Amino acid sequence: MESAIPLHLETTRMRHKRVPDDYQPPYPSFVARYKPAVSRVVMAYFGVQYRGAAPSSALEALEDIAGMFASEGGPSHWDRARYVDQAGYDTTVTVAYWDDVARFDAWFAPTREAWTGRSRDGVGTFIEVLRPTVARHETLFSSPDRPEGVAVVAEGMSGEVQEHAYWGGMRDRIPLSQTDAMAPGGAPELIRDGARLRVKAHDNLCLIRSGQDWSDTEASERKLYLDNVEPVLREGMDFLRDDGLAIGCYTNRYMKVLAADGSVSEKSYGQSWWKSLAALERWAESHPTHVRIFGAAMKYLSALGPSAKLRLYHEVTVAAADEQLFEYLNCHPKTGMLAAVVTVTA
Amino acid sequence: MESAIPLHLETTRMRHKRVPDDYQPPYPSFVARYKPAVSRVVMAYFGVQYRGAAPSSALEALEDIAGMFASEGGPSHWDRARYVDQAGYDTTVTVAYWDDVARFDAWFAPTREAWTGRSRDGVGTFIEVLRPTVARHETLFSSPDRPEGVAVVAEGMSGEVQEHAYWGGMRDRIPLSQTDAMAPGGAPELIRDGARLRVKAHDNLCLIRSGQDWSDTEASERKLYLDNVEPVLREGMDFLRDDGLAIGCYTNRYMKVLAADGSVSEKSYGQSWWKSLAALERWAESHPTHVRIFGAAMKYLSALGPSAKLRLYHEVTVAAADEQLFEYLNCHPKTGMLAAVVTVTA
């Protein structure tokens, strides 16, 4: 049993973790381990949206960004997912990961110009980037042999970690929680730069990507997931999408991951932006849909243990104000973090 | 909105509470407020047990203890409850409360001799006493107008408090949690004093009395409680009774409160002894039955608010080693805290 907090990020605690030192979780979980030399990671979401039939510019945009990924300085890993948002816009989000900020910066400038610096016919484009220090970030995996998302750029996976399977584990896995409450500071602001709309969020904004992979499940487990778990998950995701703002969830996307050929895979993830880690904690702990999901997962993983074929993972970041970028071009006014600000003046 | 921790017990925090200062609970709850001069409270459980038909000595015992309560130095409040324990013993527990330890001590010596100092035909008797400092103790009530248990000896009820309706609220309401993790120290030991068996437990042993009162509910709410809530509650109570030891619950009694005439009332409570507050927290947060109870209560109280007629309350103490007394005479070997020690030598 090891701590989710890597040894080189352990500090003298000003704040305690929620469980005693002899706490034993009821089932195993694992976290991504970066090389100790990695000080920051980058997660960059590139979105394209349109309504109705796909214009040819949408496919071109997707080909363009894939081409840029393949160029010098491109990401170590990327994946693509798709959903129809609350305004009925077909949205494809391509997310890419780096473990080297300098490399990302050099690569990003021309990509940014190409993505949100010029209009594409009939589509909106957006960029949402975080570049947190590793102390502001945590991951969790139900099995150690298939990394997803940012964990793919890590050196590997931990052994079994202690800080999970209880409310508060998410916070306790973030190294900064040893010394900092990570309280949010300020309110999101809109910045207009011609047609480009930027959102300047605030200190300790929180991002979660929370995924599930049922591709390895066989008949009975697959049926259990699709019939019993997924509908409850969807209900929770819909609540966040439609009614999240009142509880501190600025926006939520519940998406199907696409395979390399563009077809829908048997993986999905929810991506949501939150006012604070505390707001995410309160939702997770008290919203009936998430409580049911958590309870079901606890029961399921405690019973099946390593023989479960359903894979669950998430990554959570609490970003400092200067670790964020939100930029939208020709997007509808409730796209992503635009939902947190007023974009239309009377 | 006020803190559950009374002003005169606020100290410089070494340990943080789990929610930010601007946390707003989704429904109101209240706590008992003692006079600031009250430094300790006493909760004394007097039990009588027998198997099969009630011997006349059982009724005599109950009359005796009621008589002693009425004598000089007796409790400010007491109530009585009954259940059949896991070994099939009919058990009646009379619990009494004081807010003055000196008064209790003077009263207790002869009562103790009369209760566990001499055998009564065909019945076992036991005493379980805590006398915690008020900093080691918390209460919670869903409505402020009907105190139960220890709260009856308090001066009154608080206004709406902040620290509730989230996992960790119980700990955050205990004043000592500001500075102390309240980790358990040591293991329970059996001490034989002739036929009297005493259990010397350990530092930071935890007691919860958690009650429900459906006497004011009308048709639809009563049906909801009896058909949907009570069976789930019972399942959780049965789990603790039968399988609690492995997770740190030494013993659990789920009892019906008796009216003054000895008939069964429309109130019940669970009383359980725990290795630690942390063990109680883990059960409450992860056991499916309690998670369902908590979720149901959250939903129910959020929706109905003050118009709910079902009343819920609890009192929790984390006792220092020298604040405890457990004494059993002629009881079966799994009675109360005897379940935590080996009483029979091979």
XYZ file of C-alpha atoms in Angstrom:
692
model
C 0.000 0.000 0.000
C 1.475 3.352 -0.991
C 0.290 6.954 -0.799
C -1.272 8.481 -3.896
C 0.976 11.469 -3.224
C 4.406 10.687 -4.699
C 7.283 10.746 -2.263
C 8.976 13.808 -3.775
C 5.755 15.844 -3.361
C 5.195 14.966 0.290
C 5.440 18.061 2.498
C 4.891 18.879 6.145
C 1.144 18.813 6.498
C -0.785 21.910 7.531
C -3.989 20.028 6.713
C -4.819 16.431 7.571
C -6.111 13.756 5.267
C -9.562 12.388 6.030
C -8.647 8.840 6.969
C -6.317 7.484 9.652
C -2.921 6.075 8.678
C -4.158 2.508 9.138
C -7.088 2.948 6.733
C -7.480 0.000 4.338
C -9.560 0.593 1.199
C -12.035 -2.185 0.360
C -10.710 -2.708 -3.191
C -7.540 -1.750 -5.071
C -7.036 1.424 -7.108
C -4.027 2.974 -8.785
C -2.697 6.377 -9.824
C -0.494 7.615 -12.665
C 3.150 8.211 -11.715
C 5.089 10.827 -13.662
C 8.855 10.939 -13.765
C 9.957 13.089 -10.800
C 11.465 15.553 -13.297
C 7.993 16.357 -14.673
C 6.850 19.562 -12.964
C 3.782 20.322 -15.070
C 1.425 18.518 -17.398
C -0.680 20.072 -20.144
C -4.195 19.045 -21.137
C -5.513 20.899 -24.191
C -9.094 20.420 -25.406
C -9.723 21.467 -29.038
C -13.428 21.588 -29.879
C -15.380 21.976 -33.076
C -19.158 22.472 -33.116
C -21.937 22.773 -35.679
C -25.666 22.350 -35.865
C -27.447 20.035 -38.311
C -25.612 18.298 -41.150
C -21.826 18.286 -40.845
C -20.231 20.948 -43.059
C -17.076 19.884 -44.874
C -15.158 22.419 -42.780
C -15.805 20.302 -39.679
C -14.005 17.295 -41.100
C -11.228 19.571 -42.381
C -10.808 21.026 -38.893
C -10.451 17.567 -37.414
C -7.902 16.608 -40.055
C -6.024 19.860 -39.494
C -5.640 19.392 -35.755
C -4.551 15.781 -36.169
C -1.929 16.994 -38.623
C -0.716 19.620 -36.162
C -0.516 16.979 -33.431
C 1.785 14.975 -35.690
C 4.127 17.932 -36.187
C 7.233 18.814 -34.151
C 6.406 19.402 -30.477
C 3.019 17.703 -30.732
C 1.455 15.831 -27.840
C 2.616 12.503 -26.457
C -0.987 11.322 -26.548
C -4.371 12.464 -27.772
C -7.892 11.110 -28.130
C -11.185 12.270 -29.578
C -14.757 12.210 -28.322
C -18.136 13.417 -29.538
C -21.531 14.415 -28.192
C -24.506 16.641 -28.890
C -24.521 19.518 -26.432
C -27.432 21.052 -24.538
C -28.103 23.528 -27.385
C -28.228 20.713 -29.937
C -24.756 21.333 -31.379
C -22.800 18.352 -32.573
C -19.469 18.753 -30.807
C -16.214 16.903 -31.312
C -13.533 17.399 -28.692
C -9.963 16.374 -29.368
C -7.849 16.414 -26.243
C -4.083 16.266 -26.218
C -1.532 15.798 -23.421
C 2.051 16.892 -22.829
C 4.436 16.463 -19.906
C 6.682 19.339 -21.034
C 5.299 22.875 -20.981
C 8.113 24.434 -23.029
C 7.486 21.923 -25.776
C 3.780 22.632 -25.646
C 4.277 26.418 -25.743
C 6.448 26.285 -28.836
C 3.970 24.015 -30.564
C 0.848 25.835 -29.404
C 1.281 29.374 -30.820
C 0.721 28.529 -34.497
C -1.924 25.921 -33.635
C -3.877 28.463 -31.652
C -3.843 30.872 -34.592
C -5.015 28.131 -36.913
C -7.773 26.953 -34.556
C -9.314 30.075 -33.032
C -7.476 32.794 -35.011
C -9.432 32.300 -38.223
C -13.048 31.404 -38.928
C -14.040 28.147 -40.540
C -17.274 28.045 -42.567
C -20.265 26.892 -40.579
C -18.436 25.721 -37.476
C -17.372 27.152 -34.137
C -14.036 26.242 -32.617
C -12.711 26.433 -29.090
C -9.637 25.754 -27.007
C -9.621 24.932 -23.304
C -6.166 24.426 -21.821
C -4.849 23.699 -18.343
C -1.140 23.459 -17.537
C -1.083 22.613 -13.844
C 1.888 21.865 -11.661
C 1.777 18.189 -10.746
C 0.952 19.184 -7.148
C -2.438 20.457 -8.386
C -3.490 17.264 -10.043
C -4.520 13.677 -9.328
C -5.656 10.565 -11.180
C -7.394 7.325 -10.202
C -7.694 4.016 -12.042
C -9.599 0.852 -11.174
C -6.947 -1.233 -12.928
C -3.298 -0.487 -13.609
C -2.893 -1.901 -17.099
C -4.668 0.546 -19.397
C -3.886 4.239 -18.868
C -6.267 6.817 -20.334
C -6.092 10.564 -20.762
C -3.198 12.342 -19.088
C -2.005 9.087 -17.525
C -0.820 7.896 -20.939
C 1.994 10.484 -20.786
C 3.039 9.291 -17.318
C 5.961 6.967 -16.730
C 3.679 4.268 -15.356
C 1.155 3.332 -12.705
C 1.535 3.132 -8.933
C 0.928 0.067 -6.843
C -2.259 0.001 -4.764
C -2.815 3.396 -3.167
C -4.458 4.156 0.144
C -6.433 7.355 -0.528
C -9.552 6.152 -2.320
C -13.006 4.590 -1.793
C -14.039 7.230 0.746
C -15.504 10.719 0.400
C -12.574 13.099 0.421
C -10.140 10.723 -1.296
C -10.034 12.941 -4.386
C -8.834 15.906 -2.324
C -6.428 13.752 -0.330
C -4.761 12.531 -3.547
C -3.937 16.075 -4.668
C -0.510 16.929 -3.214
C -1.433 20.590 -2.677
C -4.181 19.503 -0.251
C -1.449 18.873 2.310
C -1.112 22.622 2.794
C -3.927 24.422 0.948
C -7.755 24.463 1.051
C -7.798 25.349 -2.674
C -10.630 27.858 -2.204
C -11.866 29.557 -5.390
C -10.938 33.199 -5.929
C -13.045 35.564 -8.017
C -15.622 35.077 -10.770
C -15.180 34.243 -14.452
C -14.887 37.250 -16.749
C -15.441 37.605 -20.478
C -12.690 39.181 -22.552
C -13.470 40.129 -26.148
C -10.643 40.045 -28.677
C -12.502 40.810 -31.884
C -14.596 37.743 -32.693
C -12.574 35.636 -30.309
C -14.133 35.352 -26.878
C -11.851 34.539 -24.008
C -12.912 33.568 -20.504
C -10.624 34.535 -17.678
C -11.754 32.171 -14.974
C -10.333 32.284 -11.474
C -7.915 30.724 -9.056
C -8.606 27.093 -8.143
C -11.011 26.382 -10.961
C -11.490 22.627 -11.084
C -11.581 20.210 -14.030
C -12.566 16.564 -13.941
C -12.379 14.015 -16.737
C -14.081 10.877 -15.526
C -14.187 7.880 -17.828
C -15.505 4.380 -18.235
C -14.414 1.620 -20.614
C -16.702 -1.384 -21.089
C -14.912 -2.758 -24.146
C -13.574 -5.816 -22.311
C -16.788 -6.739 -20.516
C -18.545 -9.948 -21.433
C -22.260 -10.679 -21.635
C -23.487 -10.408 -18.049
C -21.125 -7.657 -16.920
C -21.822 -5.677 -20.098
C -25.551 -5.971 -19.543
C -25.117 -4.854 -15.924
C -23.176 -1.792 -17.038
C -25.415 -0.823 -19.952
C -28.743 -1.541 -18.237
C -28.049 -0.559 -14.629
C -25.029 1.682 -14.379
C -25.004 3.745 -17.576
C -28.569 5.098 -17.261
C -27.840 6.352 -13.731
C -24.559 7.862 -14.905
C -26.347 9.579 -17.798
C -28.945 10.988 -15.424
C -26.177 12.513 -13.299
C -24.402 13.885 -16.369
C -27.663 15.387 -17.677
C -28.280 17.051 -14.329
C -24.852 18.680 -14.423
C -25.343 19.773 -18.041
C -28.800 21.284 -17.460
C -28.799 22.399 -13.830
C -25.174 22.391 -12.798
C -24.577 26.151 -12.694
C -26.559 26.600 -9.459
C -24.261 24.174 -7.647
C -20.971 25.392 -9.121
C -20.655 23.229 -12.257
C -20.023 25.680 -15.091
C -20.385 23.112 -17.850
C -20.467 19.364 -18.406
C -19.847 17.239 -21.484
C -20.726 13.547 -21.435
C -19.086 12.126 -24.540
C -18.455 8.905 -26.416
C -14.804 8.309 -27.238
C -14.149 7.809 -30.967
C -11.968 5.054 -32.366
C -9.138 5.896 -34.772
C -11.487 5.450 -37.769
C -13.975 7.937 -36.295
C -16.484 5.287 -35.220
C -17.941 5.231 -31.719
C -15.955 3.084 -29.272
C -17.028 1.387 -26.059
C -15.553 4.112 -23.930
C -17.070 7.342 -22.667
C -16.096 10.174 -20.382
C -17.609 13.145 -18.653
C -15.635 16.397 -18.689
C -16.786 19.174 -16.410
C -15.540 22.560 -15.221
C -16.242 23.507 -11.622
C -16.037 26.631 -9.500
C -14.093 24.652 -6.911
C -13.062 21.218 -5.782
C -15.438 21.727 -2.842
C -18.387 22.209 -5.202
C -17.446 18.996 -7.026
C -17.140 17.197 -3.688
C -20.573 18.342 -2.526
C -22.245 17.227 -5.760
C -20.477 13.888 -5.747
C -21.458 13.210 -2.138
C -25.031 14.380 -2.129
C -26.527 14.148 -5.600
C -28.642 10.971 -5.696
C -27.353 9.922 -9.109
C -23.702 10.174 -8.148
C -24.242 8.622 -4.747
C -25.877 5.700 -6.554
C -22.978 5.487 -9.003
C -20.438 5.548 -6.177
C -22.371 2.982 -4.176
C -22.738 0.709 -7.191
C -19.032 0.995 -8.018
C -18.024 0.306 -4.394
C -20.201 -2.784 -4.264
C -19.190 -3.955 -7.716
C -15.444 -3.521 -7.291
C -15.476 -4.888 -3.739
C -17.222 -8.027 -5.006
C -15.471 -8.565 -8.328
C -12.111 -7.059 -7.485
C -9.490 -7.542 -10.167
C -11.795 -9.814 -12.151
C -14.068 -6.874 -13.062
C -13.672 -6.054 -16.739
C -15.325 -2.647 -16.533
C -12.604 -0.030 -16.208
C -13.120 3.271 -14.425
C -10.739 6.189 -14.173
C -10.623 9.910 -13.646
C -8.228 12.845 -13.595
C -8.835 15.965 -11.530
C -7.003 19.285 -11.623
C -7.384 22.370 -9.430
C -5.729 25.044 -11.553
C -4.156 28.336 -10.531
C -5.464 31.374 -12.420
C -2.352 31.566 -14.601
C -2.575 27.908 -15.608
C -5.756 28.329 -17.680
C -6.794 29.366 -21.188
C -10.345 29.447 -22.578
C -10.901 30.730 -26.099
C -14.011 30.480 -28.305
C -14.575 31.522 -31.935
C -18.042 31.518 -33.540
C -19.408 29.271 -30.804
C -22.915 29.561 -29.389
C -23.059 31.584 -26.150
C -23.441 28.597 -23.816
C -20.409 26.716 -25.089
C -18.007 25.500 -22.431
C -16.895 28.214 -20.023
C -18.920 30.832 -21.967
C -21.849 29.434 -19.965
C -20.247 30.968 -16.874
C -20.283 34.537 -18.255
C -22.744 36.820 -20.046
C -21.731 37.133 -23.684
C -24.699 39.032 -25.076
C -25.333 42.635 -24.087
C -28.907 43.904 -24.300
C -26.373 30.155 10.458
C -24.157 29.306 13.418
C -21.409 26.810 14.070
C -22.319 23.567 15.808
C -19.294 24.218 18.017
C -20.354 26.619 20.770
C -18.425 29.864 20.950
C -16.761 29.103 24.288
C -15.337 25.828 22.883
C -13.861 27.348 19.751
C -10.072 27.015 19.723
C -7.263 27.766 17.299
C -7.588 25.028 14.744
C -4.797 22.531 14.166
C -7.176 20.557 11.957
C -9.569 21.958 9.350
C -13.230 21.230 8.954
C -14.278 19.496 5.754
C -16.349 22.264 4.177
C -15.445 25.834 3.251
C -16.679 28.724 5.396
C -19.336 29.618 2.821
C -20.874 26.119 2.815
C -24.673 26.163 2.944
C -26.430 22.961 3.995
C -29.433 21.987 1.853
C -31.850 21.748 4.823
C -31.839 22.963 8.433
C -30.542 21.014 11.426
C -29.971 21.920 15.059
C -27.785 20.931 18.009
C -28.276 20.864 21.769
C -26.755 23.817 23.646
C -25.647 23.283 27.233
C -25.125 26.109 29.650
C -21.490 27.223 29.262
C -20.908 26.186 32.890
C -21.580 22.530 32.000
C -18.192 20.869 31.533
C -19.304 17.243 31.362
C -22.454 15.273 30.706
C -23.201 11.749 31.890
C -25.078 9.083 29.961
C -25.685 5.897 31.948
C -27.279 2.827 30.369
C -28.787 0.326 32.829
C -29.684 -2.961 31.146
C -31.616 -6.015 32.251
C -31.749 -9.199 30.167
C -33.454 -12.577 30.303
C -34.402 -15.383 27.960
C -37.924 -16.719 27.536
C -40.789 -15.663 29.807
C -40.114 -12.599 31.924
C -39.176 -13.521 35.499
C -40.713 -11.347 38.199
C -37.204 -10.139 39.059
C -37.040 -8.350 35.710
C -39.999 -6.151 36.496
C -38.639 -5.610 40.003
C -35.328 -4.480 38.557
C -37.064 -1.954 36.333
C -39.075 -0.648 39.258
C -35.954 -0.469 41.399
C -33.982 1.610 38.941
C -36.909 3.966 38.374
C -37.089 4.402 42.129
C -33.400 5.185 42.353
C -33.753 7.725 39.529
C -36.406 9.479 41.618
C -34.093 9.718 44.629
C -31.746 12.589 45.551
C -29.133 13.203 42.856
C -31.061 11.265 40.222
C -30.952 12.120 36.530
C -32.531 15.176 34.933
C -33.976 12.889 32.277
C -34.280 9.191 31.486
C -36.041 6.952 29.012
C -36.450 3.238 28.440
C -36.212 1.020 25.368
C -36.457 -2.680 24.606
C -35.316 -5.215 22.042
C -34.397 -8.854 21.616
C -30.653 -9.169 21.182
C -28.665 -11.352 18.760
C -28.597 -14.218 21.295
C -32.367 -14.092 21.737
C -32.322 -12.300 25.083
C -35.112 -9.868 25.821
C -33.279 -6.733 26.877
C -34.583 -3.557 28.433
C -32.237 -0.598 28.533
C -32.987 2.371 30.741
C -30.746 5.318 29.982
C -30.351 8.334 32.231
C -28.659 11.692 31.741
C -26.954 14.213 34.010
C -25.195 17.502 33.357
C -23.345 17.429 36.694
C -20.734 14.743 37.312
C -20.422 15.337 41.060
C -24.153 14.867 41.433
C -24.003 11.690 39.361
C -21.061 10.290 41.335
C -22.768 10.724 44.671
C -25.925 9.121 43.337
C -24.207 6.339 41.420
C -22.271 4.433 44.114
C -25.271 2.827 45.873
C -27.112 2.367 42.565
C -24.160 0.504 41.114
C -24.092 -1.844 44.104
C -27.816 -2.445 43.779
C -27.635 -3.038 40.010
C -24.480 -5.069 39.374
C -23.344 -5.724 42.966
C -25.957 -8.374 43.696
C -27.559 -11.075 41.581
C -31.215 -10.992 40.675
C -32.956 -14.317 39.991
C -33.055 -15.265 36.319
C -31.813 -11.984 34.876
C -28.519 -10.433 33.933
C -27.841 -6.771 34.560
C -25.340 -4.355 33.118
C -24.191 -0.750 33.331
C -22.553 1.205 30.536
C -21.575 4.759 31.459
C -19.840 7.600 29.649
C -19.050 10.919 31.309
C -17.424 12.916 28.517
C -16.267 16.511 28.569
C -18.573 18.507 26.343
C -15.706 18.923 23.864
C -15.907 15.180 23.134
C -19.556 15.149 22.242
C -22.042 16.320 19.619
C -25.759 16.097 18.843
C -27.892 16.675 15.748
C -31.647 17.210 15.404
C -33.835 17.570 12.323
C -36.183 19.877 14.259
C -35.529 22.062 17.281
C -38.714 21.569 19.248
C -38.458 18.070 20.718
C -35.174 17.189 22.405
C -34.375 13.504 22.995
C -31.671 11.711 24.942
C -28.895 13.835 26.357
C -30.309 16.945 24.707
C -33.172 16.983 27.198
C -30.699 18.022 29.909
C -29.352 20.850 27.749
C -30.421 24.454 28.174
C -31.979 24.529 24.710
C -31.408 24.126 21.005
C -29.196 26.105 18.660
C -30.383 27.943 15.607
C -29.587 26.374 12.220
C -26.035 25.037 12.241
C -23.622 24.809 9.345
C -21.818 21.509 9.917
C -24.254 18.892 8.694
C -25.605 17.159 5.552
C -22.130 16.201 4.332
C -19.826 13.288 5.143
C -17.582 14.467 7.921
C -20.147 16.738 9.569
C -20.315 14.472 12.627
C -16.583 14.897 13.245
C -16.725 18.614 12.484
C -19.427 19.120 15.137
C -17.239 17.625 17.894
C -15.238 20.511 19.407
C -12.180 18.314 20.009
C -11.906 17.712 16.246
C -10.458 21.212 15.957
C -7.202 19.926 17.411
C -7.298 16.130 17.669
C -7.707 13.177 15.276
C -9.307 11.155 18.086
C -7.453 7.981 17.095
C -8.239 4.892 19.172
C -5.623 3.674 21.630
C -5.351 0.071 22.757
C -7.762 -2.868 22.786
C -10.631 -3.698 25.152
C -9.645 -5.844 28.131
C -11.728 -8.019 30.419
C -11.418 -7.485 34.160
C -12.994 -10.062 36.471
C -14.237 -8.897 39.848
C -15.871 -12.039 41.168
C -19.008 -12.600 39.131
C -18.916 -9.019 37.899
C -17.242 -8.651 34.526
C -15.816 -5.298 33.693
C -14.560 -4.183 30.284
C -11.773 -1.655 30.210
C -12.095 -0.301 26.725
C -9.653 2.242 25.310
C -9.075 5.855 24.535
C -11.412 7.387 21.970
C -14.016 4.666 22.064
C -17.084 6.001 20.267
C -20.787 5.797 21.164
C -23.693 6.771 18.949
C -27.370 6.911 19.861
C -29.306 7.569 16.681
C -33.059 7.904 16.888
C -36.216 8.344 14.884
C -39.674 9.471 15.967
C -42.600 8.906 13.624
C -45.314 9.638 16.185
C -46.369 12.881 14.489
C -46.410 11.577 10.922
C -49.712 11.329 9.091
C -50.885 8.693 6.649
C -48.645 9.148 3.618
C -45.500 10.158 5.490
C -46.002 7.350 8.005
C -46.379 4.824 5.204
C -43.237 6.168 3.540
C -41.286 5.785 6.765
C -42.620 2.364 7.735
C -42.566 0.832 4.240
C -39.510 2.430 2.689
C -37.208 3.847 5.330
C -37.549 1.548 8.338
C -36.787 -1.728 6.503
C -33.552 -0.247 5.126
C -32.648 1.114 8.550
C -33.330 -2.302 10.092
C -31.111 -3.972 7.506
C -28.269 -1.645 8.446
C -28.842 -2.200 12.155
C -28.911 -5.984 11.651
C -25.645 -5.816 9.744
C -23.980 -3.960 12.614
C -25.411 -6.375 15.161
C -24.347 -9.523 13.292
C -21.245 -8.502 11.347
C -20.136 -5.250 12.899
C -17.079 -6.489 14.758
C -14.997 -6.876 11.591
C -15.467 -3.186 10.773
C -14.983 -1.845 14.290
C -18.545 -1.912 15.663
C -18.302 -3.754 18.974
C -22.041 -4.011 19.519
C -25.303 -2.562 18.257
C -28.770 -2.386 19.782
C -31.735 -1.335 17.659
C -34.529 -0.712 20.157
C -38.090 0.500 20.430
C -38.577 3.261 22.961
C -41.174 2.427 25.638
C -43.880 4.827 26.754
C -44.335 5.619 30.460
C -46.825 2.746 30.808
C -44.321 0.272 29.344
C -46.070 -0.006 25.984
C -44.136 0.358 22.734
C -44.041 3.935 21.408
C -43.535 5.253 17.907
C -39.910 6.021 18.539
C -36.827 3.879 18.123
C -33.092 4.279 18.387
C -29.915 2.452 17.566
C -27.157 2.462 20.168
C -23.736 1.239 19.107
C -20.227 1.117 20.513
C -17.356 1.667 18.073
C -13.614 1.259 18.099
C -13.287 4.788 16.748
C -15.125 7.669 15.191
C -13.240 6.836 11.971
C -14.713 3.325 11.930
C -18.209 4.772 12.371
C -17.525 7.263 9.589
C -16.379 4.555 7.178
C -19.448 2.410 7.839
C -21.803 5.344 7.504
C -20.245 6.422 4.218
C -19.798 3.108 2.501
C -22.307 0.590 3.784
C -25.120 0.394 1.216
C -27.882 0.455 3.825
C -26.607 3.573 5.548
C -25.772 5.306 2.293
C -29.378 4.650 1.242
C -30.689 5.960 4.568
C -28.545 9.089 4.285
C -29.562 9.646 0.666
C -33.237 9.147 1.492
C -33.032 11.537 4.449
C -31.214 14.181 2.373
C -33.824 13.993 -0.368
C -36.718 13.858 2.056
C -35.623 16.731 4.280
C -34.512 18.846 1.324
C -37.956 18.430 -0.236
C -40.194 18.637 2.828
C -38.045 20.877 4.994
C -39.749 22.006 8.169
C -43.047 20.416 7.117
C -41.606 16.899 7.572
C -43.153 15.272 10.611
C -40.612 12.482 10.902
C -38.008 13.518 13.466
C -34.404 12.326 13.347
C -31.667 12.926 15.867
C -28.445 11.507 17.155
C -25.803 12.010 19.837
C -22.186 10.965 19.396
C -19.417 10.811 21.990
C -15.728 10.009 21.592
C -14.735 9.147 25.146
C -11.339 9.270 26.819
C -10.286 6.040 28.563
C -11.088 7.443 32.005
C -14.575 8.545 31.004
C -15.940 5.001 30.602
C -17.421 2.232 32.730
C -18.701 -1.143 31.516
C -19.930 -3.661 34.056
C -21.890 -6.904 33.515
C -23.379 -9.358 36.005
C -24.826 -12.726 34.963
C -25.075 -11.587 31.347
C -24.445 -13.850 28.367
C -20.906 -13.544 26.967
C -21.850 -11.462 23.903
C -23.696 -8.765 25.820
C -22.677 -5.201 25.012
C -18.949 -4.603 25.249
C -18.374 -8.195 26.406
C -18.625 -8.980 22.683
C -15.320 -7.149 22.262
C -13.388 -9.410 24.658
C -13.029 -13.136 25.303
C -14.897 -14.023 28.484
C -14.624 -17.802 28.378
C -11.280 -19.508 28.840
C -10.825 -22.950 27.302
